[in-house]
Structure formats: C-alpha cells, structure tokens
Tab-separated table of C-alpha atoms and ligand atoms in Angstrom:
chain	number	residue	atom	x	y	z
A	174	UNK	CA	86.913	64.012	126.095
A	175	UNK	CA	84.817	67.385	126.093
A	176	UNK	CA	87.026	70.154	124.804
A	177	UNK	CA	88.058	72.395	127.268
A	178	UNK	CA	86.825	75.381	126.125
A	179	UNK	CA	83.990	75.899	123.769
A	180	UNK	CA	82.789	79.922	123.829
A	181	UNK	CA	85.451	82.229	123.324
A	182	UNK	CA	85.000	86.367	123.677
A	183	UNK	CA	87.796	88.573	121.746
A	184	UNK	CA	87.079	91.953	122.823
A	185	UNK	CA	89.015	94.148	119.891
A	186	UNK	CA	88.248	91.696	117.665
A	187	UNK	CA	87.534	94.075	114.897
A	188	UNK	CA	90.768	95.620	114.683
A	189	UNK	CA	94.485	93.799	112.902
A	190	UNK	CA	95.182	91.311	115.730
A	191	UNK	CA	92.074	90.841	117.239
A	192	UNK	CA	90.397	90.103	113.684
A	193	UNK	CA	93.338	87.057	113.111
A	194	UNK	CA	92.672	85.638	116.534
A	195	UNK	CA	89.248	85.069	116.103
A	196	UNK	CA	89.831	83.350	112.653
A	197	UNK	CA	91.965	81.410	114.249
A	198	UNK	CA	89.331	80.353	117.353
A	199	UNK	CA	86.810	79.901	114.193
A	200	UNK	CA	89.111	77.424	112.690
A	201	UNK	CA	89.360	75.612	115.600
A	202	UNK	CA	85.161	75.230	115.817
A	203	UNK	CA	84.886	77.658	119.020
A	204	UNK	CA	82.219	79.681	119.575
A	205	UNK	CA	83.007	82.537	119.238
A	206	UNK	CA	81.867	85.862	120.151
A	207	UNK	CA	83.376	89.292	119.275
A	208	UNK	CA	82.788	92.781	121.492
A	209	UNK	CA	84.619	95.907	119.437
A	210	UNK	CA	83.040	99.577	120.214
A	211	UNK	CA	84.740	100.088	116.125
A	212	UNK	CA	86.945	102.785	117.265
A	213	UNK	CA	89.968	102.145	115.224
A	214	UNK	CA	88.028	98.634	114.342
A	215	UNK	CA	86.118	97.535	111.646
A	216	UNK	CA	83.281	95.509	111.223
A	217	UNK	CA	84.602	93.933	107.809
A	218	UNK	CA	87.472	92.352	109.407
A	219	UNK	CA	85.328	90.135	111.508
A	220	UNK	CA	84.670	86.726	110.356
A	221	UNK	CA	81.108	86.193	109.627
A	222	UNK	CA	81.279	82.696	111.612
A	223	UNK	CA	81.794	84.999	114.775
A	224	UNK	CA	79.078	86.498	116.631
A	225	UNK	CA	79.498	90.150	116.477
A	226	UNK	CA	78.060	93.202	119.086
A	227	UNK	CA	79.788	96.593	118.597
A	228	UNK	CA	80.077	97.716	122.300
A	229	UNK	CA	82.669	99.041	124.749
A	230	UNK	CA	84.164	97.395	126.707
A	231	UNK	CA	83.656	100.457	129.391
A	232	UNK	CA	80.022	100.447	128.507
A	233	UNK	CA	77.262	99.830	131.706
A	234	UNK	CA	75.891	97.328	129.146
A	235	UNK	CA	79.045	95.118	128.837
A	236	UNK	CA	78.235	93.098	132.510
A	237	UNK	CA	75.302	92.249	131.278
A	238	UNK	CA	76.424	91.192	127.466
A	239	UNK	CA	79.000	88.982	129.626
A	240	UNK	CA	76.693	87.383	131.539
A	241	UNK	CA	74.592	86.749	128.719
A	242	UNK	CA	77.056	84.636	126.536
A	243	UNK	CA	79.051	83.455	129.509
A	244	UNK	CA	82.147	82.611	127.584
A	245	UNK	CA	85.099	80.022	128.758
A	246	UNK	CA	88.082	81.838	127.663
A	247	UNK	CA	88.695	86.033	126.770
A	248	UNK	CA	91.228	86.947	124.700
A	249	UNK	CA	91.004	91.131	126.118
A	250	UNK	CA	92.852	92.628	123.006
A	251	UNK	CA	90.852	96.070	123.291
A	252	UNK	CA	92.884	98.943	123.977
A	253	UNK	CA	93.712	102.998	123.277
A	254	UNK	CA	96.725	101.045	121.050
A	255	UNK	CA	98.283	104.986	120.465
A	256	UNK	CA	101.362	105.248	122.784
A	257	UNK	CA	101.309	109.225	121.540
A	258	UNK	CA	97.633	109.520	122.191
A	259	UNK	CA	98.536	107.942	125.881
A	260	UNK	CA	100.740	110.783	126.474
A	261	UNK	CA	98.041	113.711	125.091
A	262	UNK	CA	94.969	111.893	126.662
A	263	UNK	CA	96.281	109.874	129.757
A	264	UNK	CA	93.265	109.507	131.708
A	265	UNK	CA	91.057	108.201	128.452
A	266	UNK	CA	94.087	105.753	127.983
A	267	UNK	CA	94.152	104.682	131.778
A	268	UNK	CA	90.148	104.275	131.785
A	269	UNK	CA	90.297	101.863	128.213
A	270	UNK	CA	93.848	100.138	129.225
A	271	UNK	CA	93.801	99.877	132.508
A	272	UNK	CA	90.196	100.442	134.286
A	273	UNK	CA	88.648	98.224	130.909
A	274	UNK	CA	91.428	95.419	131.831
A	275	UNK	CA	90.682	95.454	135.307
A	276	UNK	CA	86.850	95.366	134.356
A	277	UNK	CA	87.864	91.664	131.934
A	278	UNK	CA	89.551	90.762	135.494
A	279	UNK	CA	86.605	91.495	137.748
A	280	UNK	CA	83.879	89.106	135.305
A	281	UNK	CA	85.888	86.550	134.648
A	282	UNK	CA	86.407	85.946	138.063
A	283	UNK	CA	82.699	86.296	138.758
A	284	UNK	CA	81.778	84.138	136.265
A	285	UNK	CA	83.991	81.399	136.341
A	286	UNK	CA	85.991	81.960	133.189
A	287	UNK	CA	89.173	79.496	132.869
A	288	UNK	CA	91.426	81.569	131.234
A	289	UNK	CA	92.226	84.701	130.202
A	290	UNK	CA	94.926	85.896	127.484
A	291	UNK	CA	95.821	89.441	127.177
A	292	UNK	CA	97.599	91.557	125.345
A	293	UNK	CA	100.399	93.686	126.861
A	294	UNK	CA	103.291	95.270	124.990
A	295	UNK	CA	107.022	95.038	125.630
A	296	UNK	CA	109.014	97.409	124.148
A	297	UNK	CA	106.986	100.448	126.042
A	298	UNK	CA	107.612	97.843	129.056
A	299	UNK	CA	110.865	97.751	129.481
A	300	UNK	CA	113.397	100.439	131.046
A	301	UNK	CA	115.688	102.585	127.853
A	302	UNK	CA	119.423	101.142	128.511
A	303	UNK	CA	118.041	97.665	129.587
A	304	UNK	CA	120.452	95.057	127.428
A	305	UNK	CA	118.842	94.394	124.273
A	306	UNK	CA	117.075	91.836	123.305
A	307	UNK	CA	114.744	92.900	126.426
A	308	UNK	CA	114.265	90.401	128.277
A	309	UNK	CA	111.381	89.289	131.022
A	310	UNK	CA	113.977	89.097	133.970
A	311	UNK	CA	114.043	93.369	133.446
A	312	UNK	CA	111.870	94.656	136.201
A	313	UNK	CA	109.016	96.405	134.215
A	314	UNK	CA	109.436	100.348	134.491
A	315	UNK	CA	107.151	102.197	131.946
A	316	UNK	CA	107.224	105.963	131.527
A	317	UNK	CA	104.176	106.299	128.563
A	318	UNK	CA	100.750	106.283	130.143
A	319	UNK	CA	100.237	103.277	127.517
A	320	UNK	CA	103.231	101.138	129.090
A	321	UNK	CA	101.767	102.316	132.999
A	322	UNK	CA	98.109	101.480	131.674
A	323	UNK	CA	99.241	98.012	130.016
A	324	UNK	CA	101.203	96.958	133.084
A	325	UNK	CA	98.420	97.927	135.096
A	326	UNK	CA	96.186	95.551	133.154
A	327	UNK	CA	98.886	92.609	134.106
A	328	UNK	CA	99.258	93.335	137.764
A	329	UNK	CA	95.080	93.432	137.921
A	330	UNK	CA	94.856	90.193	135.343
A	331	UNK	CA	97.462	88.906	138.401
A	332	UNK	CA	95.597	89.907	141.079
A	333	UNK	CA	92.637	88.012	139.919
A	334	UNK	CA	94.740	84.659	139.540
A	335	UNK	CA	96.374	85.010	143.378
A	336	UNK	CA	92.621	86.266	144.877
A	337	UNK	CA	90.120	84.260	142.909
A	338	UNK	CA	92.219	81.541	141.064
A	339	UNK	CA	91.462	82.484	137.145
A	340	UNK	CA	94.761	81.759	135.212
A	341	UNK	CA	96.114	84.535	132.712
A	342	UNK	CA	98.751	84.594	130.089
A	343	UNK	CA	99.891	88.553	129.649
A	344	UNK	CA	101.618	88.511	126.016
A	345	UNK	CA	103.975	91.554	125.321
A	346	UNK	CA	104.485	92.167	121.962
A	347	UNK	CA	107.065	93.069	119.612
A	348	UNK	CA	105.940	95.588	116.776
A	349	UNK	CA	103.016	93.244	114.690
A	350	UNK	CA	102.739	93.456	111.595
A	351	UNK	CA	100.865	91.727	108.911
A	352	UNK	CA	97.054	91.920	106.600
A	353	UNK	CA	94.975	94.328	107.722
A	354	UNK	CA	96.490	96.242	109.727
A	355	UNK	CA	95.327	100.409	109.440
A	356	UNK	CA	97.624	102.308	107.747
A	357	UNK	CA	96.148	105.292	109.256
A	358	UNK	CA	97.553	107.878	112.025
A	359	UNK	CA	100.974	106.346	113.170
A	360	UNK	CA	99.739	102.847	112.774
A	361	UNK	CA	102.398	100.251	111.918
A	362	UNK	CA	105.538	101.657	109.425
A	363	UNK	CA	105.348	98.253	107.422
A	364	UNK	CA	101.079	99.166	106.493
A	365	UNK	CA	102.156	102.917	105.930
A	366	UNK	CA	105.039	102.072	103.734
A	367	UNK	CA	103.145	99.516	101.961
A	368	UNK	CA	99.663	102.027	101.343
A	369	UNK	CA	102.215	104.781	99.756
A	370	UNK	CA	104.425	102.350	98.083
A	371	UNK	CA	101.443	100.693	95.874
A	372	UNK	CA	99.822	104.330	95.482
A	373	UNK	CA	102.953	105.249	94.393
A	374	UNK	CA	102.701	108.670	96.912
A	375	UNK	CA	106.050	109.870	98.447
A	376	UNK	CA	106.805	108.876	101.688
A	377	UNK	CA	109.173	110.186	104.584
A	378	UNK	CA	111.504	107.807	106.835
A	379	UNK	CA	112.085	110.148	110.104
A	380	UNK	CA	115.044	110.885	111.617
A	381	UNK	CA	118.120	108.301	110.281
A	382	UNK	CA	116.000	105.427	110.112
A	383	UNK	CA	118.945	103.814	111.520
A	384	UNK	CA	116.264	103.304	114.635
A	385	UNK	CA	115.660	99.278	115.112
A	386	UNK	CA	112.610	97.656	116.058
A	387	UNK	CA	111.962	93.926	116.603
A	388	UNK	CA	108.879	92.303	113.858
A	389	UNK	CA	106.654	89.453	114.555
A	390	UNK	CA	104.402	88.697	111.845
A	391	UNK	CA	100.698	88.556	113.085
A	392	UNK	CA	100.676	84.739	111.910
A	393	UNK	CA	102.863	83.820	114.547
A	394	UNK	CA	101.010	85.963	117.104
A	395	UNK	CA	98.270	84.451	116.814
A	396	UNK	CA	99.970	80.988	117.468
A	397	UNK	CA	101.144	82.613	120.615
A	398	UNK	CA	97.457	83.228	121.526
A	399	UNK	CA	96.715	79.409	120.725
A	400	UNK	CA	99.145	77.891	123.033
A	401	UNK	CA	98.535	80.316	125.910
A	402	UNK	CA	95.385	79.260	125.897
A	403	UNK	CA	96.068	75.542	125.783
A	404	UNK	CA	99.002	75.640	127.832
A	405	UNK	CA	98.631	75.459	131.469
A	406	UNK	CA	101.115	78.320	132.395
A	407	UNK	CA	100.241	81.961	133.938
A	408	UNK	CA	102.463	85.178	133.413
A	409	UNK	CA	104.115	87.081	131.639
A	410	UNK	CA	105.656	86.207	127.854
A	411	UNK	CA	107.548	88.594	125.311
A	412	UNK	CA	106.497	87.514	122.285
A	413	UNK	CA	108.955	88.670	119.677
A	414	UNK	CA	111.552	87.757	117.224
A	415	UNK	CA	114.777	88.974	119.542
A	416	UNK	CA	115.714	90.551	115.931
A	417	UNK	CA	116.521	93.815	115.421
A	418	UNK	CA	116.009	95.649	111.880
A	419	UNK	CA	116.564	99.362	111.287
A	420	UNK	CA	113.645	101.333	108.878
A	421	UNK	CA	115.852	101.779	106.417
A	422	UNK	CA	116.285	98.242	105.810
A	423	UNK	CA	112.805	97.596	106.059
A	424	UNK	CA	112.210	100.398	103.311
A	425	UNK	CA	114.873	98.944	101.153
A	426	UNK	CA	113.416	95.450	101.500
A	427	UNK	CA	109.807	96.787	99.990
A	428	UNK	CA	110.911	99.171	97.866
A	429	UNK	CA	112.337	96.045	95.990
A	430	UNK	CA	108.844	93.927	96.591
A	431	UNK	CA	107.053	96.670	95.296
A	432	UNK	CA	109.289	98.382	92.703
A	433	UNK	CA	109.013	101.808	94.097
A	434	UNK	CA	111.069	104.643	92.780
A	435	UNK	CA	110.402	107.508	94.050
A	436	UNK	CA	113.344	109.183	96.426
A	437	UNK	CA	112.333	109.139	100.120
A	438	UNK	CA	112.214	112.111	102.381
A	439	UNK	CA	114.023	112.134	105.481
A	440	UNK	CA	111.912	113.830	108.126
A	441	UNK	CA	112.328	114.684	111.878
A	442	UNK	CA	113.008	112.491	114.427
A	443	UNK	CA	109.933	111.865	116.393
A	444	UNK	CA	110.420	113.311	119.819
A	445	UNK	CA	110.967	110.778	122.579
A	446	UNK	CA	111.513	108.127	120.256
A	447	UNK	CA	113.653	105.072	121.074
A	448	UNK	CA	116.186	104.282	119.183
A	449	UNK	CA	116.388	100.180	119.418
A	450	UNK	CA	114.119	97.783	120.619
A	451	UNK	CA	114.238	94.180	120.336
A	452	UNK	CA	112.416	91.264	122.623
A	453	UNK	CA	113.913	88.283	123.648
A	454	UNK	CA	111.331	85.520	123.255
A	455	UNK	CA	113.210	82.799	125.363
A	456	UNK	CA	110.796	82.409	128.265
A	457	UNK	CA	108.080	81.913	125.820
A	458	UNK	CA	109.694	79.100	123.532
A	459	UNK	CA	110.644	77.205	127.058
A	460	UNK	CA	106.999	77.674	128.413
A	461	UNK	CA	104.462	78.426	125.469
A	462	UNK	CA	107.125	75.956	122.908
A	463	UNK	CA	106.114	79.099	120.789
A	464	UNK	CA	108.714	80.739	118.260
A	465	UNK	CA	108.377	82.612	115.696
A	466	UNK	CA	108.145	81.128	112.224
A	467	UNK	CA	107.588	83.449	109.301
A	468	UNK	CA	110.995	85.228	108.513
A	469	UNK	CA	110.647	88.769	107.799
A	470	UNK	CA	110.671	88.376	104.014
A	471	UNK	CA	108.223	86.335	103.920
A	472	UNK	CA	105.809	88.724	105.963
A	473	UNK	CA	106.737	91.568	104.442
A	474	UNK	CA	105.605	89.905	100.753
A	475	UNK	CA	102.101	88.429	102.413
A	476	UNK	CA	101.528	91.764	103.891
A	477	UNK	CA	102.345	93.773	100.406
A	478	UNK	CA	99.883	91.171	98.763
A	479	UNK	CA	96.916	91.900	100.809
A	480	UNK	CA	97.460	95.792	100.524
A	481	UNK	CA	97.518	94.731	96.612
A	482	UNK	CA	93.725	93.246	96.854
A	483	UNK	CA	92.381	95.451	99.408
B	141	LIG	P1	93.624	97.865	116.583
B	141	LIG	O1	93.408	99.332	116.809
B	141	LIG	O2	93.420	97.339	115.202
B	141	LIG	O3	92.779	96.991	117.610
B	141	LIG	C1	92.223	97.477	118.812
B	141	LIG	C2	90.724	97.199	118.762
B	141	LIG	O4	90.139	97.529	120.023
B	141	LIG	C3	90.009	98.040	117.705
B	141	LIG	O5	89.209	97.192	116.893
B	141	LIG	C4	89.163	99.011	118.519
B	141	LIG	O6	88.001	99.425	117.832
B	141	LIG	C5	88.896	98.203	119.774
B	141	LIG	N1	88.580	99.001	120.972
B	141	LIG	C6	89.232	100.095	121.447
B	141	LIG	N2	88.637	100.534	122.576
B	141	LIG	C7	87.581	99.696	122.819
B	141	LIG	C8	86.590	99.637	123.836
B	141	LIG	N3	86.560	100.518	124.833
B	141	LIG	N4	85.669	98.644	123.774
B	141	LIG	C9	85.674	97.736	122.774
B	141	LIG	N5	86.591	97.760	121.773
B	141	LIG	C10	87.533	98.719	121.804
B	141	LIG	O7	95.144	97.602	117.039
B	141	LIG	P2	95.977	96.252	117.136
B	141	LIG	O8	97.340	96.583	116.677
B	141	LIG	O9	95.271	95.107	116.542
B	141	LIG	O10	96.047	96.063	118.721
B	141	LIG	C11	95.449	94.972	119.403
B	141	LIG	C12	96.085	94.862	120.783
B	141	LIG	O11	97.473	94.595	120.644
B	141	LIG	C13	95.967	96.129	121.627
B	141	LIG	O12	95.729	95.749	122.959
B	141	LIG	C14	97.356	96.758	121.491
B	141	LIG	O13	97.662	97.583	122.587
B	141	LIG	C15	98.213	95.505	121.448
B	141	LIG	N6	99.550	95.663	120.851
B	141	LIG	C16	99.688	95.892	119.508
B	141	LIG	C17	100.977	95.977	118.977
B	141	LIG	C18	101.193	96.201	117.494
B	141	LIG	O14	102.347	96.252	117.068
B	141	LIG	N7	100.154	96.335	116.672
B	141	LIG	C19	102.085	95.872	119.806
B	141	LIG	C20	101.903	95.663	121.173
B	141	LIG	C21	100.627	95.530	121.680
C-alpha cells in the first residue's frame, strides 16, 4: 500500500519543537522539508536529512516555495511563541500567529494538502478560575494577544476543514520542555534553570514559586504530532500531563541532578502571572490513544544532559 503521506513541511522547524518533529518525520523516511525565517530558530537544530529554506512564513515568496515542493502534510509550528511580547507588540503577534496560520489554511486548501497539524497552546486558552486540570469542554476565552492569535489560527485551520474539506488536528500544549530548547529571554524555566545551574551563575525563582504549571516532555509531544497525523480525527487536543508541579519543586528536583549550591533569590512576581495551570489530556488519550510517557524525572535528567554537551 503507498504510504499516505510522503512530503512533509514543518514551518518552525528550526526552533525546540519544531527541530524534534522533523527528526521524528526523518525517522519515519518522509520527505521532509523545513521553512524557519531563524528568528528565535536555528539552523543547527535542523537535521541535515531535511531540506532546509530560511523564509517567513509571511514572506510574498512563501506561495510560491509551497507550490514548489507541494507537500502532503504541514506541521505549522511557526509562531511569535512570547506571550509578553504578544502583549507589547500585538499586531506583529496577530500578523505571525494568526494572519501566518490563516495563510498555512488558505494553501493547503489550494493545494490539496491532507492534513494539517498545528500547534496551539492551552494554558493561555483557557479562562483563570476554570477547574483545573483545564479541560477541552471549557469554552476557549483568551485575554493575551498570543491566546486571541493562537485561537484565531484554530477557528481559520477550522474554517478550512468545514469550507474546503482539509482535516486539522489543533494541539494545545502544556509548558514543553526538553533538548534544545533556548534558554534565552523568558524561554522555558526548566532550560533557564538548567544554563545557570551547570554555569554555576545565581539564579532567581519569582514570586513564591509556589505557582504550578503542567510539563510534557518534548518526546512525548512529538508522539502527539505522529498520531495526529495518522489518526483520522479533526479538532482540538490538550496535550499535557494533567500534573501540576510548583517551581520550587522543580528547582529542588535539579538542584539535586546538578549539585548546585548556591542560595536562590526570590524575585518579583511577574505581573499578570497565573498562578496554576494544569491540562487535562483525556480527550486526547480517547482520540489520539496518546499519553504522556516520560515522567518528569526522567525529562528533567535528559534535558540536564544535553545542556551538559551543548
Ligand atoms: P521556538 O521559538 O523554538 O520555535 C518557533 C520557531 O518559529 C522558531 O524557529 C522561529 O525562528 C520560527 N518562526 C517564527 N516566526 C516565523 C515566521 N514568520 N516564518 C518562519 N518561521 C518563523 O519555540 P517552540 O517552543 O519550539 O515553539 C514551537 C510552537 O509551539 C510555537 O507555535 C509555540 O507557540 C508553540 N507552543 C510552545 C510551548 C512551549 O512550552 N514551548 C507551549 C505551547 C505552544
């Protein structure tokens, strides 16, 4: 039987998911072809199996790059990823996130594309006071430009299925963390921890750290991506591990992975900043049969490693 999809386009494929997914497609003897305009990307992450252009996404040449390589499947992982640059630069967040999405939408529909997976988010999703572990059921009501830009990438993505039949999969992520993932700006807390851990440089936890967040190894993410490809379903999925674990837990955990010893600062809460946040991945084991698999230990001492050889 001819496989069902052959040529593959990750846009974003240069940055910390993005860069795992197409690994992944590689593995599995895709084409594959990678469009990153190396914003917050970079070129070394890409595997050199993949067939890389650095271009936006928002660029007049991007029609005709897609027409060009025609590809079965997009994973559209591109994105302003900063929810406080979405609040200082809305309209540069809308025109990436939401205009670039809707952009993916209009293509694939014009040139036949099967499927497209994209990446949402879920905590920014969902409304503050919703029960926790969040879960789909909770009408979407963002109030960052980045949660309004990413749910206006699904409802476009959705339009395109009901108008001109091209299936998506909208994944909304927990907080990913893993290899390769920047360590720069307010990336990730697990990469920034680890960088000033190993470098032995103080670092600050803001506000109690009793704050909880909900995270999903970028291993298991990437499985996510697999089976909404292969699966036949359309929609929406939280893709999460429905745990919740404050920062000062997490900093305990790799302070004891990496034998730190310096004393941490406490620094000011961020303002705005949620206080718990968990996903509640339910829908997605029934649907996907996805779950996560790597327990947080486990990530935390694979992600530590890499920072070690990088
Ligand atoms: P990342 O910054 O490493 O990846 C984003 C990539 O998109 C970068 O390589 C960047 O250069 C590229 N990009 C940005 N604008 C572009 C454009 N106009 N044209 C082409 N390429 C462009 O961040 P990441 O954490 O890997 O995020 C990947 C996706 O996952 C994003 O859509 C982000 O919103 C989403 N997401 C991430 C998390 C997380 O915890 N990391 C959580 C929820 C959702």
């Amino acid at each position: 039987m001819a496989k069902k999809y052959q040529v593959a386009l990750v846009t974003g494929g240069a940055g910390f998911i993005g860069s795992h997914v197409v690994d992944a497609l590689i593995r599995r003897r895709l084409k594959v072809y990678v469009v990153d305009d190396l914003s917050t990307g970079f070129q070394k992450n890409v595997n050199p199996n993949a067939h890389f252009t650095k271009l936006s996404i928002l660029s007049p040449q991007f029609p005709a790059y897609l027409k060009r390589i025609k590809p079965d499947v997009i994973f559209h992982l591109a994105a302003q990823v900063n929810l406080r640059t979405s609040v200082d630069e809305p309209f540069g967040d809308a025109q990436t996130n939401a205009i670039g999405t809707l952009t993916i939408g209009h293509w694939a529909a014009k040139l036949g594309v099967k499927k497209v997976v994209y990446t949402s988010t879920g905590g920014p999703m969902y409304p503050d006071g919703a029960r926790i572990p969040y879960s789909e059921k909770v009408a979407p009501a963002p109030i960052s430009p980045y949660g309004i830009s990413k749910l206006a990438g699904e409802l476009y993505l959705n339009h395109v299925y009901q108008v001109h039949g091209v299936p998506f999969v909208a994944l909304r992520y927990a907080n990913v963390y893993g290899p390769r993932q920047s360590a720069k700006g307010e990336a990730g807390v697990i990469s920034i921890f680890a960088e000033k851990m190993l470098k032995g440089e103080p670092l600050a936890i803001t506000g109690t750290g009793k704050q909880t967040r909900d995270f999903v190894f970028v291993e298991d993410v990437v499985r996510a991506n697999m089976l909404a490809m292969d699966r036949k379903v359309v929609g929406a999925f939280n893709i999460g591990t429905g745990k919740e674990t404050d920062i000062n837990t997490i900093f305990n955990k790799m302070k004891k992975i990496v034998g730190y010893q310096l004393p941490v600062r406490k620094a000011p809460a961020a303002p705005g900043e949620v206080m718990r946040s968990a996903l509640s991945s339910a829908k997605a084991q029934k649907n996907l049969g996805w779950e996560p698999k790597v327990k947080l230990d486990e990530g935390l001492k694979k992600t530590i490693t890499w920072f070690q050889k990088k």
